[in-house]
XYZ file of C-alpha atoms in Angstrom:
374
model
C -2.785 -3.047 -24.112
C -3.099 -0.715 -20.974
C -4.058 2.610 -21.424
C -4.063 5.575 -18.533
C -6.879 7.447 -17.167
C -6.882 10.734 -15.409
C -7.746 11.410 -11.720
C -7.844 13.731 -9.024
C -5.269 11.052 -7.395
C -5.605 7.801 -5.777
C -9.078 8.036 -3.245
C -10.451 9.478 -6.586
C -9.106 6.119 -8.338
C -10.639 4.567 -6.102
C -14.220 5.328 -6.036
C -13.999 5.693 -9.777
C -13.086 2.013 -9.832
C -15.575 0.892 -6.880
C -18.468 2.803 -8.735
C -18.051 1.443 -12.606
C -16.840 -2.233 -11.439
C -17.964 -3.545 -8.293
C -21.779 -3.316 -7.174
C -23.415 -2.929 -3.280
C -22.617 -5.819 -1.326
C -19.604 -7.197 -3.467
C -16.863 -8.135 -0.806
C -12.882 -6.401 -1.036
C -10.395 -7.904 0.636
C -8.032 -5.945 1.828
C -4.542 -6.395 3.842
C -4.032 -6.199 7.135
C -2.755 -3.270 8.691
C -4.143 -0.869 5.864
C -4.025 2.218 4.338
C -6.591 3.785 7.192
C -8.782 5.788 4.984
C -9.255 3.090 1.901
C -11.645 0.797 3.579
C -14.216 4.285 3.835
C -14.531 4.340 0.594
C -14.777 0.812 0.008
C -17.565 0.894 2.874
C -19.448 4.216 1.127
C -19.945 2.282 -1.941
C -21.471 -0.439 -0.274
C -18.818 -2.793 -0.302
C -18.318 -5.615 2.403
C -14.628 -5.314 3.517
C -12.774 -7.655 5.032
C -9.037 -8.724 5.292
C -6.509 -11.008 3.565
C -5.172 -14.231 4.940
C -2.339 -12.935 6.463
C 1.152 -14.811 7.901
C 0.437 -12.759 10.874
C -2.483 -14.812 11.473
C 0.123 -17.735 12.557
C 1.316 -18.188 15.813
C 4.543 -19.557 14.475
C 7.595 -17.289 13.933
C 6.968 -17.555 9.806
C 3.681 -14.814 11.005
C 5.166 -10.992 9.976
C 3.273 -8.674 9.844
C 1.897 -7.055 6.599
C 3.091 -10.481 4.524
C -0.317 -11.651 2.792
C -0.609 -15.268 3.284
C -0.689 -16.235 -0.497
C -0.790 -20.343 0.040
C -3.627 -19.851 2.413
C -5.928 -17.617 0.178
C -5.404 -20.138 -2.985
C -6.393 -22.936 -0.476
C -9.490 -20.870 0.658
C -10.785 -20.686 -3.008
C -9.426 -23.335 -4.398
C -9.743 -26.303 -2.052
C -12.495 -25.043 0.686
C -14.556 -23.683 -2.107
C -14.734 -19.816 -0.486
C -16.237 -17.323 -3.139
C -13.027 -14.925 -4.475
C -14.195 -11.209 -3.605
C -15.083 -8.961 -6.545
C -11.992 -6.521 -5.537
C -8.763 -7.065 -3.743
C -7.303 -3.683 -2.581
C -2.904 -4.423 -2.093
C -0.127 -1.690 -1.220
C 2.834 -3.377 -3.222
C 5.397 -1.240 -2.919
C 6.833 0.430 0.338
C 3.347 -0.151 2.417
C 1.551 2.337 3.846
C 1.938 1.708 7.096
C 4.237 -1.346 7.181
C 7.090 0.001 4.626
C 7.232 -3.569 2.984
C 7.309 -4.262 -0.683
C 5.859 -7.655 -2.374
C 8.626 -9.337 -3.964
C 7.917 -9.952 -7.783
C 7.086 -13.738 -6.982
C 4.459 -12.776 -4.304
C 3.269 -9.947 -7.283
C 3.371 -12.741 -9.892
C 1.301 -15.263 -7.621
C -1.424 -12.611 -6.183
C -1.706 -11.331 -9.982
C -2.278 -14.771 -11.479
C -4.587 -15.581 -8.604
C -6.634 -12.801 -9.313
C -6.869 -13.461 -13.422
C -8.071 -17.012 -12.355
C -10.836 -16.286 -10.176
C -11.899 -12.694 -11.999
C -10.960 -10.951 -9.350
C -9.823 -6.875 -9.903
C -6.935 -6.907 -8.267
C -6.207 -3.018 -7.573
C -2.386 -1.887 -6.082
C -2.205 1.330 -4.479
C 1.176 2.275 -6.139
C 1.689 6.235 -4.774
C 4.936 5.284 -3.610
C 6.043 2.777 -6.179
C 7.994 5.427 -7.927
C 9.372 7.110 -4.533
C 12.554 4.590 -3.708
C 16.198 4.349 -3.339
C 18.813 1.595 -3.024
C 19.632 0.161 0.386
C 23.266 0.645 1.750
C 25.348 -2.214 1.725
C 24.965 -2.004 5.593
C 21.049 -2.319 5.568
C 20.566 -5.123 2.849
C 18.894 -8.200 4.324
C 21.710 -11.099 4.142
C 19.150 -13.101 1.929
C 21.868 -13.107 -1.000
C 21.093 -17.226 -1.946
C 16.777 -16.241 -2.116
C 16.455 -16.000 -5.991
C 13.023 -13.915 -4.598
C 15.455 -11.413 -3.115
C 16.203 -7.788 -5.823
C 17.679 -4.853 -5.734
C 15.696 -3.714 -9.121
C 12.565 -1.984 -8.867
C 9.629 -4.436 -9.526
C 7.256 -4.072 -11.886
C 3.893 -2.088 -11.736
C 1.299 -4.486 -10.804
C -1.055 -3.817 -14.207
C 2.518 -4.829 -16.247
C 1.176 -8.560 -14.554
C -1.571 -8.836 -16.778
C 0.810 -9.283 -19.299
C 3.257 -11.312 -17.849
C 0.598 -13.925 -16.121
C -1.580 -14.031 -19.369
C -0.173 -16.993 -21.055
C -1.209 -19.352 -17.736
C -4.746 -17.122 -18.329
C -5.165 -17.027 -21.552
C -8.571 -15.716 -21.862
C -8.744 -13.637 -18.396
C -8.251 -10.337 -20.367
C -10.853 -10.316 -22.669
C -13.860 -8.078 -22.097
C -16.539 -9.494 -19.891
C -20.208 -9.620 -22.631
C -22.013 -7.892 -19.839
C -24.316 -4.715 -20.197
C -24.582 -3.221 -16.647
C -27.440 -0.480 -17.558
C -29.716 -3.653 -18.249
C -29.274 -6.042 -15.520
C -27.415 -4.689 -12.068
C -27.607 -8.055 -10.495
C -25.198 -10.131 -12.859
C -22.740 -11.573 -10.851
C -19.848 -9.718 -13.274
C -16.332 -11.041 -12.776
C -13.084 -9.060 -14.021
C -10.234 -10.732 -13.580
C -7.278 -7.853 -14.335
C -4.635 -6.251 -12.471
C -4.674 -2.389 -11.778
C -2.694 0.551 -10.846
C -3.530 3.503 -9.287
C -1.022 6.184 -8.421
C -0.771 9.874 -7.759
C 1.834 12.985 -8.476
C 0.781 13.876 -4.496
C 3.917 12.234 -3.108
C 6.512 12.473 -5.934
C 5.211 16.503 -6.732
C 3.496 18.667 -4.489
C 0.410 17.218 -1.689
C -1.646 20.275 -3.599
C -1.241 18.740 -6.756
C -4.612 16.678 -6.811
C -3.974 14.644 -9.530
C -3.297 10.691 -10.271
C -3.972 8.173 -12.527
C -5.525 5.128 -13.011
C -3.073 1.801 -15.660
C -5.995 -0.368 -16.479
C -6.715 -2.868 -19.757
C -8.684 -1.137 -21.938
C -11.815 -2.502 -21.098
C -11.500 -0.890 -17.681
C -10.980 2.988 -18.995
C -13.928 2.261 -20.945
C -15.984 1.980 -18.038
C -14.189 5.049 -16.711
C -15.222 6.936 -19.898
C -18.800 5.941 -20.346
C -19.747 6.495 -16.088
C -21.906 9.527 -15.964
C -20.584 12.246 -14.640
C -16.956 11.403 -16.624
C -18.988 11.494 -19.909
C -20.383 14.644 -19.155
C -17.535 16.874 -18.375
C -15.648 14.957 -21.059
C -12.611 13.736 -18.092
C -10.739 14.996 -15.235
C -8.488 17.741 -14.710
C -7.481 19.579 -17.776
C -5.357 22.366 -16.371
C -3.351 20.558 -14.490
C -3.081 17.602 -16.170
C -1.432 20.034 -18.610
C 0.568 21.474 -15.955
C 1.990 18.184 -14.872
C 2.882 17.141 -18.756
C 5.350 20.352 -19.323
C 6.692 19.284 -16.071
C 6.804 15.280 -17.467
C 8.439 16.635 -21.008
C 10.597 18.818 -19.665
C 11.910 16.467 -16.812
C 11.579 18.927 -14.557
C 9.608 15.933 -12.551
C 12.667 13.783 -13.298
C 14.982 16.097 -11.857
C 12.843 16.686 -8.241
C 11.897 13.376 -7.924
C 15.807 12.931 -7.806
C 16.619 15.357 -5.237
C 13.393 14.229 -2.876
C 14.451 10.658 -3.168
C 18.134 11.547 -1.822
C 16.472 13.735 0.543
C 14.181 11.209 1.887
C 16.438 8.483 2.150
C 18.753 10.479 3.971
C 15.800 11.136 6.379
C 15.398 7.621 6.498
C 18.462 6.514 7.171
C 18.715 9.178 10.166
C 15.669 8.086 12.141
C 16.199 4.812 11.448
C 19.620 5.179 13.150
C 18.182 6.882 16.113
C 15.323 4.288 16.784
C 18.823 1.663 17.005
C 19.573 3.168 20.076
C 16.595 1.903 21.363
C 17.308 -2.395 21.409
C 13.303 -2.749 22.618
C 12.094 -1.357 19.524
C 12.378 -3.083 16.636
C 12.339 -1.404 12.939
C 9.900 -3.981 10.905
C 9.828 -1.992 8.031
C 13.182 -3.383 7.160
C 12.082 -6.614 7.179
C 11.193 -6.828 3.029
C 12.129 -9.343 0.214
C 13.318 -6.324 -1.665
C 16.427 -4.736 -1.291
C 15.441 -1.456 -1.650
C 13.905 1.471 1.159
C 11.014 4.017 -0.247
C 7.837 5.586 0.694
C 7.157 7.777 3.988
C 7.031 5.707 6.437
C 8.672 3.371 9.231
C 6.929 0.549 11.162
C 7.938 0.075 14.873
C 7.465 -3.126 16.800
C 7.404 -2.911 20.739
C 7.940 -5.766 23.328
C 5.179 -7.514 24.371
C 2.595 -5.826 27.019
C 3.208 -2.496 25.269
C 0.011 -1.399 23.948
C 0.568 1.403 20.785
C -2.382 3.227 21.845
C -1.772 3.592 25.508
C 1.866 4.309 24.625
C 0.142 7.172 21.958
C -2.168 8.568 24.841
C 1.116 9.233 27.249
C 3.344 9.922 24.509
C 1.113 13.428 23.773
C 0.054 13.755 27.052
C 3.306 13.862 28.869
C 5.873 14.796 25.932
C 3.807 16.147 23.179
C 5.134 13.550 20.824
C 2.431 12.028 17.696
C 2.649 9.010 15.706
C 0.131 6.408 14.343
C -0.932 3.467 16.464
C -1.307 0.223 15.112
C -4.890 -0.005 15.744
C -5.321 3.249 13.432
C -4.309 1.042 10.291
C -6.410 -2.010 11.716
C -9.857 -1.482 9.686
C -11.223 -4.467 11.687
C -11.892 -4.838 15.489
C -9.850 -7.219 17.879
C -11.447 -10.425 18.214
C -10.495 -13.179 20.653
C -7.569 -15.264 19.320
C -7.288 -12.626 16.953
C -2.924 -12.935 16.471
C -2.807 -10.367 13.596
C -4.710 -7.677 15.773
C -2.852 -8.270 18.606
C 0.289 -7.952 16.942
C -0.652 -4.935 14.824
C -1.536 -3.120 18.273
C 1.958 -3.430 19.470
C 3.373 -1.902 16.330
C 3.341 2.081 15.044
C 4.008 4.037 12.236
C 6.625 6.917 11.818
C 6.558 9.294 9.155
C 9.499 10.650 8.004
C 8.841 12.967 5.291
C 6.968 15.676 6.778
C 9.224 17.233 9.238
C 12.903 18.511 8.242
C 16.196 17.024 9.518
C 16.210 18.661 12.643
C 12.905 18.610 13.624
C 12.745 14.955 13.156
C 15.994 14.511 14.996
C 14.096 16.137 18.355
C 11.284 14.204 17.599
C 12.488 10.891 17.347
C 15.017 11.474 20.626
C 11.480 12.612 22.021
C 9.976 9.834 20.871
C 12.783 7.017 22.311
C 12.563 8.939 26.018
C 8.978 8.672 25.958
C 9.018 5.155 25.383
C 11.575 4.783 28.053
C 9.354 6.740 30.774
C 6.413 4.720 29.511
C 7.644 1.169 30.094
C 9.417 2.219 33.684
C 6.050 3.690 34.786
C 4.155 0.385 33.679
């Protein structure tokens, strides 16, 4: 049975998880591009980060970007005998910064992966709730792939449950006391949530929570500082109940998903005009469009952060380079870096209707004055 657990949102999830079930110098694999701030506090906890076999890592046209390579990191384990990390870190739903969504087979398969090999799988899920239906127009014509929906998939920790019949003993409680012994080698094979009201409330409202088994809040619950206050935000957690009774959440999180997909949809038809770029956030198994962001592909030779440094320079225009959301340098032969440096992300939600229209016109004729000067 999952239970929930009060934060002060997802980076607090975070480190609350890191602290009470990983130890210094357990490894977290992470995907590649990233959320750009996670692998910090992976890193300030001691944790050795490093990425996900990813299809981008292919030189064959099967390689997009942000897909986790799920065949290859079963093989890795399973056949070459590599140790699973302690931690994998996944953004399931609408990726921050590629926009994709795991379909529920690539869920299912990561999740019973992880249960196997006692591995904590945690999804980043801020934007799981924050989604719309595609138009007719925009669905991918993938209508025979039975791993193709238009429903919203399930929460990752709701994968405990559905993979625990092929694990039948990965949920119960690992017989290890911590205070005693530090330098057990403790494996916890469950799948976690983390979310936050940040991005379907208010950005001021610092406050999230962690879906865990019940053997996880524990941890939560006994780690010092938790113990002593007796939990995490009171006052607004109170706050944020009226507003879950009352649906009053229910009712804006209507009116910013029709806002934001109306956004959407209006960048998105902008960046068209533009053949050279190419909008890679629509590129997902599921048929449906959420989150904040868009992920831009350019032609080869165009470098995201060179195109960055002129785009502010010469028409005052911002965005995210690829490299940003890259927590690892480029190596040589390295295909995922490469490709991930030729990419950039667009946010959408911050800026209203018009000043994202000037913006993203801004945006297309500095990428045209870039690529005729080079």
């Amino acid at each position: 049975e999952n239970e929930l657990f009060i934060t002060n949102g997802v980076s607090h999830g975070l480190e609350l998880l890191c602290a009470t079930c990983t130890q210094p110098g357990d490894e977290v694999w992470v995907e590649r591009p990233t959320y750009f701030l996670a692998p910090k506090i992976f890193e300030s906890n001691g944790l050795i980060v490093k990425s996900l076999p990813m299809m981008s890592d292919r030189l064959d046209e099967s390689g997009d970007i942000g897909r986790i390579d799920i065949d290859r990191l079963i093989d890795m384990v399973e056949e070459q005998g590599l140790l699973a990390p302690k931690m994998i870190y996944v953004i399931p739903s609408y990726h921050n910064p590629t926009g994709r969504s795991m379909s529920l087979i690539e869920r299912g398969r990561l999740a019973s992966f992880s249960l196997k090999h006692g591995v904590l799988l945690v999804a980043d899920e801020v934007y799981h709730l924050l989604d719309w239906e595609q138009k007719s127009g925009e669905e991918a014509k993938l209508d025979n792939n039975t791993d193709v929906t238009s429903r919203r998939p399930a929460g990752i920790v709701h994968f405990n449950e559905i993979c625990n019949e092929a694990n039948e003993s990965a949920l119960d409680p690992p017989n290890v006391n911590r205070g005693s012994d530090t330098t057990i080698d403790e494996r916890i094979g469950c799948c976690v949530s983390v979310s936050s009201f940040t991005k379907i409330w208010a950005p001021g409202i610092r406050l999230g929570w962690i879906d865990a088994p019940y053997f996880i809040i524990q941890r939560l619950e006994n780690y010092g500082y938790i113990d002593s206050q007796g939990g995490v935000a009171p006052l607004m957690g109170r706050v944020m109940t009226h507003a879950i009774e009352s649906c009053l959440l229910d009712c804006y999180l209507d009116k910013l998903k029709l806002e934001y997909a109306e956004r959407h949809e209006l960048v998105c038809n902008l960046l068209k005009e533009e053949p050279r770029i190419a909008i890679l956030s629509q590129n997902s198994p599921v048929k449906r469009q959420g989150g904040y962001f868009i992920w831009v592909g350019f032609p080869p030779g165009v470098n995201s952060d060179d195109f960055l440094s002129y785009s502010l320079e010469s028409f005052g225009v911002r965005f995210m380079s690829g490299s940003r959301t890259d927590p690892f340098p480029l190596m040589e032969g390295d295909v995922s870096g490469v490709s991930i440096r030729s990419c950039a992300r667009i946010c959408f939600a911050d800026l209203d209707r018009e000043e994202l229209v000037k913006g993203t016109l801004a945006f297309l004729e500095a990428f045209r004055a870039f690529t005729k000067s080079t």
